[in-house]
C-alpha positions in Angstrom: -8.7 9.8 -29.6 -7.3 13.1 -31.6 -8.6 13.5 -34.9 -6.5 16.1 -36.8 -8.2 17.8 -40.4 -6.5 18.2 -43.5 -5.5 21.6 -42.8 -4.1 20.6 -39.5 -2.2 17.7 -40.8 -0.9 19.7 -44.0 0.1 22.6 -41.4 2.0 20.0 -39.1 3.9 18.6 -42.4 5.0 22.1 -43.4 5.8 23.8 -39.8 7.7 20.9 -37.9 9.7 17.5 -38.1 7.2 15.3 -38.3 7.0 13.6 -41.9 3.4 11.6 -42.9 5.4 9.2 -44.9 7.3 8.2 -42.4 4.4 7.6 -39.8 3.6 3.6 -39.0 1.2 2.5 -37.0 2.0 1.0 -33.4 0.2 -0.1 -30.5 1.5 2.4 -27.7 2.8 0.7 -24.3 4.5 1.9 -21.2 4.5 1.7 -17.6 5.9 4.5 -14.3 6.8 2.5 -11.1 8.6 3.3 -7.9 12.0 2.0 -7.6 11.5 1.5 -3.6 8.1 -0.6 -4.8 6.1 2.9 -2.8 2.6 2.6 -3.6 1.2 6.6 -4.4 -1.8 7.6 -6.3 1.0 10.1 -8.2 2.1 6.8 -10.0 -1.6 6.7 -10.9 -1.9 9.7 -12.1 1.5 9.2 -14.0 -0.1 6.4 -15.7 -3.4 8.1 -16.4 -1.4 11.0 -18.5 1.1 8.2 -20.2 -2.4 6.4 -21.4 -3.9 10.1 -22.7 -0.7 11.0 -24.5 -0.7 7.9 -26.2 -3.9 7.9 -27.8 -2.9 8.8 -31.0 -1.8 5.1 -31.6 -4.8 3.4 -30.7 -7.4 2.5 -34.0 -10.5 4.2 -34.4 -13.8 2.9 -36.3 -15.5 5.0 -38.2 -17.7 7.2 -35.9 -14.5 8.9 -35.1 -14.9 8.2 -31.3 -14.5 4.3 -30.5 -10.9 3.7 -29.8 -10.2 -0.5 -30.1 -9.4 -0.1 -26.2 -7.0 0.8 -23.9 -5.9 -0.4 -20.5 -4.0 -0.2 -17.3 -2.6 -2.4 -14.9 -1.5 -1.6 -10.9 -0.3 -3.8 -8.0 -3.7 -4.3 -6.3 -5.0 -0.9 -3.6 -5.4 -3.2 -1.0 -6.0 0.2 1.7 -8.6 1.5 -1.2 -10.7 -1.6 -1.5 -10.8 -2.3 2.4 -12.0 1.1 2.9 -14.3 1.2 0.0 -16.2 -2.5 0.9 -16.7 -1.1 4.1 -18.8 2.1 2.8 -20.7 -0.5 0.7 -24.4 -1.3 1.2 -26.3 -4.4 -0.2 -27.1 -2.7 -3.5 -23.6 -2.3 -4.4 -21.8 -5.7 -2.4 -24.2 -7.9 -4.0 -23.1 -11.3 -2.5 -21.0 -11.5 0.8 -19.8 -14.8 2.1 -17.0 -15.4 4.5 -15.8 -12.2 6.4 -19.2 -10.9 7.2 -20.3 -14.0 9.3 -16.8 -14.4 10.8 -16.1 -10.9 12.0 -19.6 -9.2 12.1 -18.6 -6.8 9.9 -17.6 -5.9 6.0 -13.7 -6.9 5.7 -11.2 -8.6 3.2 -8.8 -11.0 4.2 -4.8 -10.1 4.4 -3.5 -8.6 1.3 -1.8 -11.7 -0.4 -5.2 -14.0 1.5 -7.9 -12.7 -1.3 -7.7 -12.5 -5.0 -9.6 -10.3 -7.2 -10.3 -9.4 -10.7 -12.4 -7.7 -13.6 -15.4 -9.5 -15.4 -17.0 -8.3 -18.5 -20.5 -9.8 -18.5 -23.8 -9.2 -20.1 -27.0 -8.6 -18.3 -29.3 -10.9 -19.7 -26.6 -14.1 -18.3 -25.3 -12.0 -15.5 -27.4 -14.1 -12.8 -26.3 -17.1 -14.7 -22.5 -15.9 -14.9 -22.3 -15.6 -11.0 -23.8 -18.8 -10.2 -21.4 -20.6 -12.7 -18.2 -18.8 -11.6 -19.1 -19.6 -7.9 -19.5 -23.5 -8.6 -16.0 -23.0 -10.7 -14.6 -21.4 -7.7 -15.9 -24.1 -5.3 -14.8 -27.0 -7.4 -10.8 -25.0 -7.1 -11.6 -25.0 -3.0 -11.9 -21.3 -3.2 -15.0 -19.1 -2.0 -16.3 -15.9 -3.6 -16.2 -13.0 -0.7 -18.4 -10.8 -2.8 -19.1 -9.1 -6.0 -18.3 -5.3 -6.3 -20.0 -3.1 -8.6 -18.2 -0.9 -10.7 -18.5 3.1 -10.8 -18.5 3.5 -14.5 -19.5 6.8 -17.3 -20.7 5.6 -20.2 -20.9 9.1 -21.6 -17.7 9.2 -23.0 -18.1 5.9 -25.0 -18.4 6.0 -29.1 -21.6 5.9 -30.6 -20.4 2.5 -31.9 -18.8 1.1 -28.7 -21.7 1.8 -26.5 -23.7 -0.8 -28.7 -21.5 -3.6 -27.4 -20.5 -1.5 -23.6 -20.3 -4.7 -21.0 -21.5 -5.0 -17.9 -18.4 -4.8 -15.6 -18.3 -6.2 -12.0 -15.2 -7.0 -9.9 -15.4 -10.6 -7.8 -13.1 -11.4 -4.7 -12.2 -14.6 -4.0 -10.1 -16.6 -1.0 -9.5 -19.6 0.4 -8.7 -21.5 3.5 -5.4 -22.6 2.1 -4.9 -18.6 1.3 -1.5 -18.5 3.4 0.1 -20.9 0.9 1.1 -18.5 -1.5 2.1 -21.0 -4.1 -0.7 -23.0 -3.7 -3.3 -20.5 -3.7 -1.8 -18.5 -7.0 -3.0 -21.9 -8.8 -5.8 -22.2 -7.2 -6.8 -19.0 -8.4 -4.8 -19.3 -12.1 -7.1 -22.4 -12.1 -10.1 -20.6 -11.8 -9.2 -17.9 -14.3 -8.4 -20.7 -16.9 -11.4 -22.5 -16.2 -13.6 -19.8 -16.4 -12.8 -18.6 -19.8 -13.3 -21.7 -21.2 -16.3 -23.6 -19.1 -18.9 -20.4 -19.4 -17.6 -20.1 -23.3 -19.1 -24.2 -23.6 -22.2 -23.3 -21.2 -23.1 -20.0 -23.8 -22.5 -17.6 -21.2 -21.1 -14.3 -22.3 -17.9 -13.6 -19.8 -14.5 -12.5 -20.4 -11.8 -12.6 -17.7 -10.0 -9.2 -17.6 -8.0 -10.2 -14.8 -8.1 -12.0 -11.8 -5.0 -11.9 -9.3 -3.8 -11.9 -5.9 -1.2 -9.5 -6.6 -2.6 -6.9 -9.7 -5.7 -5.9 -11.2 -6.5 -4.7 -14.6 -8.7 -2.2 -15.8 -9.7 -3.5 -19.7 -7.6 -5.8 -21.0 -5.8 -7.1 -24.4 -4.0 -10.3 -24.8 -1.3 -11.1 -27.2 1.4 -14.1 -27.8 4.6 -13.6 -29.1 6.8 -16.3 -29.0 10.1 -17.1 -29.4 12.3 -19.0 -32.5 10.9 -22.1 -31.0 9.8 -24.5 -34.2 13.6 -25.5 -35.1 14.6 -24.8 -31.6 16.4 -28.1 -31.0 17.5 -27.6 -27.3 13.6 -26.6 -25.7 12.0 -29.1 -23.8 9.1 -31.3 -25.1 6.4 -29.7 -22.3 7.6 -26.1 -23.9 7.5 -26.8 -27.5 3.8 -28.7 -26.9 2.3 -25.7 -25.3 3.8 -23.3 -28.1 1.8 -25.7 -30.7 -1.3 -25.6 -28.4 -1.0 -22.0 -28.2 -1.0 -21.7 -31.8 -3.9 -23.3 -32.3 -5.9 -20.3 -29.5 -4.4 -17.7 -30.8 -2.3 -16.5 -34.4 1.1 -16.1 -33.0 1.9 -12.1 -33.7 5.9 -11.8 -34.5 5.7 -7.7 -33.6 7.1 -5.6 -34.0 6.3 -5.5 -30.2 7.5 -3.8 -26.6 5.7 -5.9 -24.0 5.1 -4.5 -20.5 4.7 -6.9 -17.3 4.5 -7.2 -14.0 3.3 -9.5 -10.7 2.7 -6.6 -8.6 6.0 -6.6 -7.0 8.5 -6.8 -10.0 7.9 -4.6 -13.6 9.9 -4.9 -16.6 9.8 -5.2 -20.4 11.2 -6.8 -23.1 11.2 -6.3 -27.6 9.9 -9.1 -29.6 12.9 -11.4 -30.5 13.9 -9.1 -33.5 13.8 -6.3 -31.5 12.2 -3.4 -34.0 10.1 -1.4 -31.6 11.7 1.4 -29.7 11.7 1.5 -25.9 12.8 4.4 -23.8 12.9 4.9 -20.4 14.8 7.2 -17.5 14.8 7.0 -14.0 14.2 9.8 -11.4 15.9 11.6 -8.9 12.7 10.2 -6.5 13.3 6.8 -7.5 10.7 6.3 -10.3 11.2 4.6 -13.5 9.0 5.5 -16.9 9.5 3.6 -19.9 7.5 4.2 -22.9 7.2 3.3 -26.8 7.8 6.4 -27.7 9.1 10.0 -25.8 6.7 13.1 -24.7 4.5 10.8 -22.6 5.6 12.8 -19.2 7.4 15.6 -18.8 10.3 15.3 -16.4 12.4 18.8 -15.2 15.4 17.8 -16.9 17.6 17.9 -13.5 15.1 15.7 -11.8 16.8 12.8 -14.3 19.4 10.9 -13.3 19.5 7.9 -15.8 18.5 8.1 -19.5 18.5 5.5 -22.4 16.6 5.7 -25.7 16.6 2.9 -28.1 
């Protein structure tokens, strides 16, 4: 987060085109992909620098260094995690179940076979929290491979957000049915639900950041926006109940909005239905995309672009 001064503000007024009264507020969003679906730690890296130059539009409380969070999503590193879990030792893997007494050794099942996902916990029901979400995961006929530490640095956290810092841990889950694709995504969607809900009535303190077969995410914000639905006389009846269930979980937001998404193979986005917020994006002579919320959030040589449209 960039805190400017008077000074600096009154100096950026005066000396180029930005105008304060003409500055809103926005939530900043955007995504870098490879067109050929090429996993690289460059697209990474892309991302890391889109999520820096765009913290000027996240909030900030008042010790002027906790942000109300930021995120980022990638297909999962399947080669990263197998090689990682193998380096582990018992402190950091601390529960292994299938692979270990199967193949003697540390492994993960076929990417597409396992699922995994972030957990924010707390440390006083953490024990608790793992013992629950195991029996959830049993009663969806899946089996917990193991539970990964995070490498975390708390140093860089707000006075204010390190009162209420988590304690992260990734989980991995299978199945014996994992080759049925169809059948173990809602096994696993299941369990996701399930857990949000079941440790909420037990008193445990657990949010599910993510848990997926085919993406991870790294922090995590949720947010509905639906479409014209309430006179909408041609939806279905199971699509206009689940719009007035969802309305009851969650105040439905009506944007202005650009929503990023992705299973891990495709990416898109798409504006809230009256289509307010910009969206940008160009595609690459190397067969990336970037779209953003706004422009600046990567520079691109100029001749390295081969396809261009701002909104």
């Amino acid at each position: 987060m960039v805190i400017l001064s008077d000074e600096q503000l009154e100096y950026a007024a005066k000396n180029s085109l930005w105008r304060p009264q003409l500055e809103k507020d926005a939530c900043g969003v955007g995504f870098c992909a490879s067109v050929k679906g090429i996993s690289t730690h460059e697209i990474l890296k892309a991302g890391r620098v889109m999520l820096e130059r765009m913290a000027h539009r996240g909030a900030c409380v008042g010790d002027n260094d906790s942000g109300d969070g930021a995120g980022i999503m990638t297909a999962i590193p399947d080669d990263l995690y197998r090689e990682d879990i193998k380096k582990f030792d018992l402190l950091n893997l601390e529960m292994i179940f299938i692979y270990i007494f199967r193949t003697n050794n540390i492994d993960l099942p076929p990417l597409g076979q396992y699922a995994t996902g972030i957990l924010f916990l707390s440390t006083e029901s953490y024990k608790q929290a793992k013992e629950s979400f195991s029996d959830l995961a049993r009663g969806c006929k899946l089996q917990v491979i193991a539970w990964r530490k995070l490498k975390v640095n708390s140093d860089h956290l707000g006075r204010e957000s390190r009162k209420t810092e988590p304690l992260m841990r990734q989980v991995f889950v299978t199945s014996d049915f994992a080759a049925d694709q169809k059948c173990f995504h809602q096994a696993v969607y299941l369990l996701r639900k399930q857990t949000t809900v079941r440790m909420m009535q037990q008193g445990i303190n657990c949010y599910v950041v993510s848990l997926s077969a085919t993406t991870i995410v790294y922090k995590a914000a949720m947010t509905m926006v639906p479409e014209a639905w309430e006179k909408d006389e041609d939806m279905n009846h199971e699509k206009r109940i689940f719009y007035r269930w969802a309305a009851m979980q969650m105040e439905p937001w009506d944007g202005p909005a650009l929503l990023a998404f992705s299973d891990g193979r495709y990416v898109g986005a798409i504006l809230d239905r009256n289509g307010l917020r910009p969206a940008r994006y160009c595609v690459t002579a190397d067969d990336h995309i970037y779209l953003a919320s706004e422009v600046g959030i990567i520079d691109l040589p100029a001749e390295n672009v081969v396809k261009r449209l701002l909104s």
